Amino acid sequence: MTFKECLTNKLKISLEAPEWSSAMKQAMVCYNDLENLECLDGFKCEVTQSGIAGSSMMSKRECAVICTTKGIFFLCPAIGNLPYACLIKPRDIRVVSSEKSLLKATVNIKTNDYVMKITVPRKEGSPLEKTIDKVYQISLR
């Protein structure tokens, strides 16, 4: 499945909505080959980004996390004029950990520079972990 198919069909995101439209524009500028990107799976979630020392870089935001053959892509709609697009390449992933509570599951992806905390409904926790593991295994080949 392609990047746009994953967003529109699987995650049911309207790319015509102004907040997602500006996020897609930023993603296309930063990562110009999105049209040909093969997607493994996608998840709608909340993401928090913090520095290694615990300093907050981005508070909890709605996000589309798309696991691709090139890495894990984070696409957040614009809040004000600030959309967010980030690609974590498989070779940059250092530690993946997870926590589960009664209603939510959290997956933490740690790189050398920051930690991405992904929060999804509990039932999506295991599929998200498995998909991130697939992305990581690609880097070991």
Backbone as a ProteinNet text record, in pm:
[ID]
protein_1_A
[PRIMARY]
MTFKECLTNKLKISLEAPEWSSAMKQAMVCYNDLENLECLDGFKCEVTQSGIAGSSMMSKRECAVICTTKGIFFLCPAIGNLPYACLIKPRDIRVVSSEKSLLKATVNIKTNDYVMKITVPRKEGSPLEKTIDKVYQISLR
[TERTIARY]
84.5	0	90.3	47	126.1	98.2	178.1	167.1	28.8	-16.2	-147.4	-261.8	-250.6	-354.3	-366	-252.3	-252.3	-323.5	-293.3	-357	-506.8	-545.1	-685.9	-772.4	-725.5	-807.6	-801.8	-682.1	-669.6	-700.8	-642.1	-658.7	-776.6	-840.4	-958.2	-930.3	-816.3	-777.9	-810.1	-876.9	-909.4	-792.8	-723.9	-608.6	-650.8	-782.2	-831.8	-851.3	-860	-874.9	-751.3	-768.4	-655	-539	-569.8	-461.7	-379.6	-445.8	-372.6	-308.2	-370	-313.6	-177.9	-168.5	-40.4	63.2	19	111.3	167.5	81.4	128.6	225.4	197.7	289.4	426.6	430.6	559.3	629.3	555	614	672.1	600.8	649.1	775.3	783.6	902.6	1022.4	1000.4	1110.6	1152.5	1056.8	1082.4	1014.5	1085.6	1024.1	975.9	1012.2	975.3	862.8	766.1	658.3	563.8	550.2	457.1	495	625.3	671.9	705.4	672.4	706.2	610.6	665.3	582.8	551.7	424.1	381.4	346.3	390.6	357.7	225.8	208.4	86.4	81.4	-35.3	-51.4	-141.2	-119.9	-196.2	-226.9	-348	-382.5	-354.8	-286	-246.8	-217.1	-166.5	-116.2	33.5	111.1	256.7	308.8	406.5	479.4	626.9	697.1	840.3	915.5	1018	1099.5	1246.2	1330.3	1474.2	1519.5	1641.9	1695.9	1697	1726	1731.4	1592.7	1488	1351.7	1286.6	1358.8	1299.3	1194.6	1082.1	972.8	1004.1	991.4	1012.8	879.3	784.3	651.9	553.4	453.4	354.8	261.5	171	82.4	6.3	22	-46.3	-107	-217.1	-277	-176	-164.8	-62.1	-101	-50.5	-58.5	82.3	96.1	225.1	218.6	307.5	305.9	438.4	430.3	550.1	576.6	694.5	730.8	858.8	896	1020.7	1142.4	1124.6	1235.9	1243.3	1144.1	1144.7	1004.5	998.1	871.1	844.5	733.2	700.6	592.8	618.6	523.2	470.2	339.6	276.8	166.4	188.4	91.9	27.3	-104.3	-171.6	-128.1	-151.8	-110.4	-191	-121	-183.6	-137.8	-231.7	-191.2	-132	-8.7	59.4	170.7	171.1	284.3	250.3	257.3	244.7	377	377.2	498.6	513.7	631.1	662.6	801.9	815.4	943.8	956.2	1073.2	1101.1	1214.4	1188.6	1294.8	1339.3	1462.8	1516.4	1544	1530.5	1549.1	1684.5	1789.2	1922.8	1937.6	1846.4	1852.1	1779.1	1700.1	1625.1	1722.3	1722.8	1811.2	1734.6	1624.3	1547.3	1399	1325	1179.3	1124.8	1042.8	982	832.5	758.2	613.4	557.2	442.9	369.8	222.2	149.8	5.8	-68.8	-177.8	-267.1	-403.7	-502.2	-635.3	-692.9	-675.2	-736.3	-637.2	-512.3	-417.1	-288.8	-221.6	-88.7	5.5	127.2	226	350.5	400	524.4	623.1	741.1	845.9	955.5	989.5	1098.9	1209.3	1325	1436.6	1543.8	1588.9	1701.1	1815	1922	2031.7	1991.9	1891.7	1857.5	1730.6	1631.7	1503.3	1426.2	1315.4	1225.3	1087.8	1029	892.4	803.4	705.5	611.5	479.9	443.1	323.6	216.3	100.4	-9.6	-125.8	-168.5	-278.9	-377.7	-500.5	-591.4	-525.6	-554.7	-487.2	-485.7	-597.2	-604.9	-508.7	-463.4	-369.7	-223.8	-199.3	-62.8	24	-25	53.7	79.3	-22.7	5.7	108.4	102.5	199.1	339.4	354.6	485.7	540.1	455.4	498.9	541.7	468.1	502	632.6	653	779.6	894.6	871.7	975.4	1009.1	908.2	933.5	1022.2	991.2	1071	1214.6	1232.8	1366.9	1440.7	1370.7	1433.1	1483.1	1416	1459.5	1600.7	1632.4	1765	1874.1	1837.2	1936.7	1974.9	1899.1	1927.8	2046.1
-115.5	0	123.5	226.3	349.3	438.9	543.8	637.9	703.2	755.3	822.1	724.2	602.6	501	467.8	458.8	429.4	540.8	665.8	778.5	785	775.5	795.7	671.8	554.4	433.2	369.1	345.8	276.3	367.3	488	577.7	673.4	672.8	757.8	906.1	953.2	1093.6	1166.2	1278.2	1359.7	1453.9	1430.4	1514.6	1651.6	1671.2	1802.9	1894.9	1837.8	1920.1	2008.4	2135.9	2229.1	2184.9	2128.2	2089.9	1972.6	1876.4	1763.2	1801.2	1891	1937.8	2003.9	2090	2156.2	2056.7	1955.4	1852.1	1772.5	1739.3	1666.4	1750.5	1880.3	1968.1	1968.7	1979.6	1978.5	1844.5	1735.9	1603.7	1588.5	1638.4	1630	1713.4	1828.6	1913.2	1845.8	1790.9	1729.7	1593.6	1515	1378.5	1364.1	1399.6	1416.8	1289.1	1172	1049.3	973.2	1043.5	978.4	898.6	938.6	869.9	722.9	692.9	556.9	479.7	535.7	473.5	358.2	240	123.4	121	120.1	123.7	-16.3	-48.7	-176.4	-167	-56.8	-36.7	107.3	149.2	284.9	285.7	382.4	392.1	537.8	564.5	697.1	691.9	791.8	786.5	925.4	929.5	1052.5	1033.9	1137.8	1129.7	1242	1207.7	1305.5	1286.5	1394.6	1386.9	1456.8	1390.5	1452.1	1426.3	1509.2	1490.6	1373.7	1328.1	1215.8	1246.8	1371.4	1410.7	1434.6	1416.1	1430.5	1563.8	1654.5	1784.6	1766.9	1833.8	1820.8	1897.3	1830.6	1894.6	1918	1826.6	1838.9	1771.7	1845.9	1787.2	1696.2	1631.5	1532.1	1590.8	1527.3	1571.5	1452.9	1479.3	1379.3	1352.1	1226.5	1193.9	1069.2	1062.4	940.2	881.2	760	691.5	587.7	601.8	513.2	438.5	307.1	224.1	186.9	223.6	201.4	119.3	82.2	8.8	97.3	228.3	322.5	370.5	338.1	380.4	407.7	476.2	509	656.8	684.6	821.7	876.3	992.6	1060.8	1181.7	1191.8	1304.4	1359.7	1481.7	1546.4	1662.8	1677.4	1789.6	1922.3	2027.5	2160.3	2205.4	2260.4	2331.9	2475.2	2564.4	2698.6	2685.2	2721.1	2706.3	2603.5	2515.1	2426.3	2278.5	2225.4	2080.6	2015.3	1884.9	1814.6	1689.7	1671.6	1551.8	1505.5	1377.6	1324.8	1179.7	1142.3	1004	952.2	845	779.5	659.1	662.1	551.5	432.1	310.3	191.1	186.7	233	227.4	324.9	423.5	521.3	475.3	369.5	318.8	248.1	289	228.1	132.9	178.5	98.5	115.9	5.7	11.9	-56.7	14.9	-42.7	-14.3	-88.7	-66.7	-83	-19.9	-27.7	-42.5	-116.5	-129.8	-97.9	-25.1	1.1	-54.9	-23.9	-79.4	-40.6	85	132	167	194.1	242.1	161	162.8	103.8	213.8	212	312.1	241.9	286.8	235.1	350.8	328.8	430.9	392.5	483.8	462.1	560	506.1	590.7	590.5	710.5	726.5	791.7	828.5	898.2	1038.6	1097.5	1237.6	1260.4	1172.7	1197.3	1067.7	1081.1	968.9	1005.8	918	935.7	839.7	895.1	816	810.6	691.2	671.7	606.8	670.8	618.3	580.9	455.2	403.4	331.4	304	219.2	82.8	20.9	-103	-211.2	-228.3	-335.6	-313.9	-189.6	-162	-165.5	-187.7	-187.8	-296.9	-420.8	-532.1	-519.7	-487.1	-469.4	-358.9	-250.5	-141.8	-190.3	-261.5	-315.1	-409.6	-498.8	-595.5	-525.6	-422.4	-350	-273.7	-211.3	-141.2	-240.5	-361.2	-464	-504	-512.8	-542.9	-436.3	-309.6	-198.6	-211.3	-243.1	-257.4	-374.6	-485.3	-602.5	-572.1	-480.4	-440.9	-384.1	-309.4	-247.5	-350.5	-467.5	-570	-652.4	-638.7	-716.4	-660.5
0	0	0	-68.1	-76.6	43.8	55.5	167.3	171.1	56.5	52	76	22.5	44.9	193.3	259.7	403	479.9	445.7	514.7	487.3	360.4	325.1	348.3	310.6	321	459.4	509.7	638.5	756.7	756.6	871.3	857.1	739.6	713.5	740.3	690.8	705.5	575.9	586.6	469.6	441.5	331.8	297.6	246.2	224	183.2	303.4	422.6	543.6	557.8	591.2	593.9	682.9	800	891.2	837.9	771.2	714.7	581.9	509.1	382.6	405.3	505.9	533.2	585.5	659.4	707.2	589.7	492.4	373.8	291.8	280	206.2	271.6	404	472.5	453.6	461.8	443.8	303.9	202.9	64.4	44.1	111.3	99.6	166.6	285.5	361	305.4	262.2	214.8	79.5	-27	-158.9	-226.6	-180.8	-250.8	-179.5	-124.4	-49.8	-138.8	-263.7	-354.6	-373.3	-372.7	-398.6	-271.8	-156.4	-29.1	0.1	25.1	56	205.6	239.5	379.9	428.7	549.8	611.7	688.1	762.8	840.7	889.8	934.8	985.5	1107.5	1195.5	1320	1349.6	1398.1	1450.3	1599.6	1650.6	1790.5	1844.5	1966.5	2026.3	2044.8	2014.9	2024	2111.7	2194.8	2274.5	2243.5	2215.3	2186.7	2299.5	2351.3	2455.8	2427.4	2484.9	2471.5	2557.2	2536.6	2612.6	2762.5	2798.3	2939.7	2998.5	2919.7	2969	2937.9	2874.7	2841.3	2731.9	2747	2651	2523.1	2407.9	2278.9	2208.4	2230.3	2170	2264.6	2307.9	2398.1	2319.3	2387.8	2327.6	2209	2091.9	1970	1898.2	1829.4	1741.3	1630.6	1589.4	1491.1	1411.6	1289.9	1210.3	1209.9	1260.6	1260.5	1149.7	1052	936.6	931.4	943.6	939.1	794	745.4	605.7	598.1	478	459	482.7	481.7	504.7	648.9	731.7	870.9	922.1	1034.3	1097.7	1074.4	1008.3	969.4	1061.6	1119.3	1206.2	1131.3	1119.1	1050.8	1140.4	1190.5	1279.9	1207.1	1219.5	1154.5	1216.3	1142.2	1187.7	1308	1404.5	1515.7	1496.4	1468.6	1425.2	1285.9	1269.5	1140.3	1146.1	1245.4	1266.4	1250.3	1127.2	1111.2	1152.4	1166.5	1207.6	1123.3	1064	986.7	1027.2	1056.8	1102.8	1058	1010.1	971.4	1058.7	1132	1208.9	1127.5	1082.8	1002.9	1094	1040.5	1123.7	1194.2	1128.7	1189.8	1307.4	1318.5	1427.4	1553.3	1542.3	1657.8	1751.9	1877.9	1977.5	2069.8	2124.7	2220	2189.9	2193	2183.3	2308.1	2382.4	2502.3	2498.9	2579.7	2580.6	2721.1	2741.2	2867.7	2832.3	2915.6	2892.5	3020.4	3005	3117.6	3081.2	3159.5	3137.2	3001.2	2959.3	2835.4	2725.4	2761.3	2661.7	2663.2	2549.2	2537.2	2490.7	2542.1	2506.1	2454.8	2340.6	2284.4	2281	2338.2	2341.1	2242.9	2153.6	2059.2	2095.9	2131.1	2173.4	2064.6	2027.8	1934.8	2013.1	1945.2	2013.5	2056.9	1992.3	2015.1	2096.4	2083.5	2148.5	2169.2	2242.5	2268.5	2214.6	2134.4	2084.6	2164.3	2232.2	2312.2	2235.6	2188.2	2106.4	2193.6	2204.3	2284.9	2193.2	2203.6	2121.7	2213.6	2164.5	2242.5	2267.2	2379.1	2420.9	2312.6	2241	2140.5	2023.9	2001	1891.9	1936.9	2065.8	2118.1	2058.8	2057.7	2004.6	1855	1772.3	1629.4	1603.1	1679.1	1662.5	1695.2	1806.9	1844.9	1738	1687.4	1586.4	1458.2	1418.8	1296.4	1313.4	1428.7	1454.5	1453.4	1507	1504.3	1360.9	1272.4	1130.6	1068.2	1098.2	1044.7	1093.4	1221.1	1277.6	1213.4	1188.4	1126.8	985.8	916.6	782.2	788.1	894	905.4	931.3	981.7	1012.1	889.9	783.2	661	588.3
[MASK]
+++++++++++++++++++++++++++++++++++++++++++++++++++++++++++++++++++++++++++++++++++++++++++++++++++++++++++++++++++++++++++++++++++++++++++++

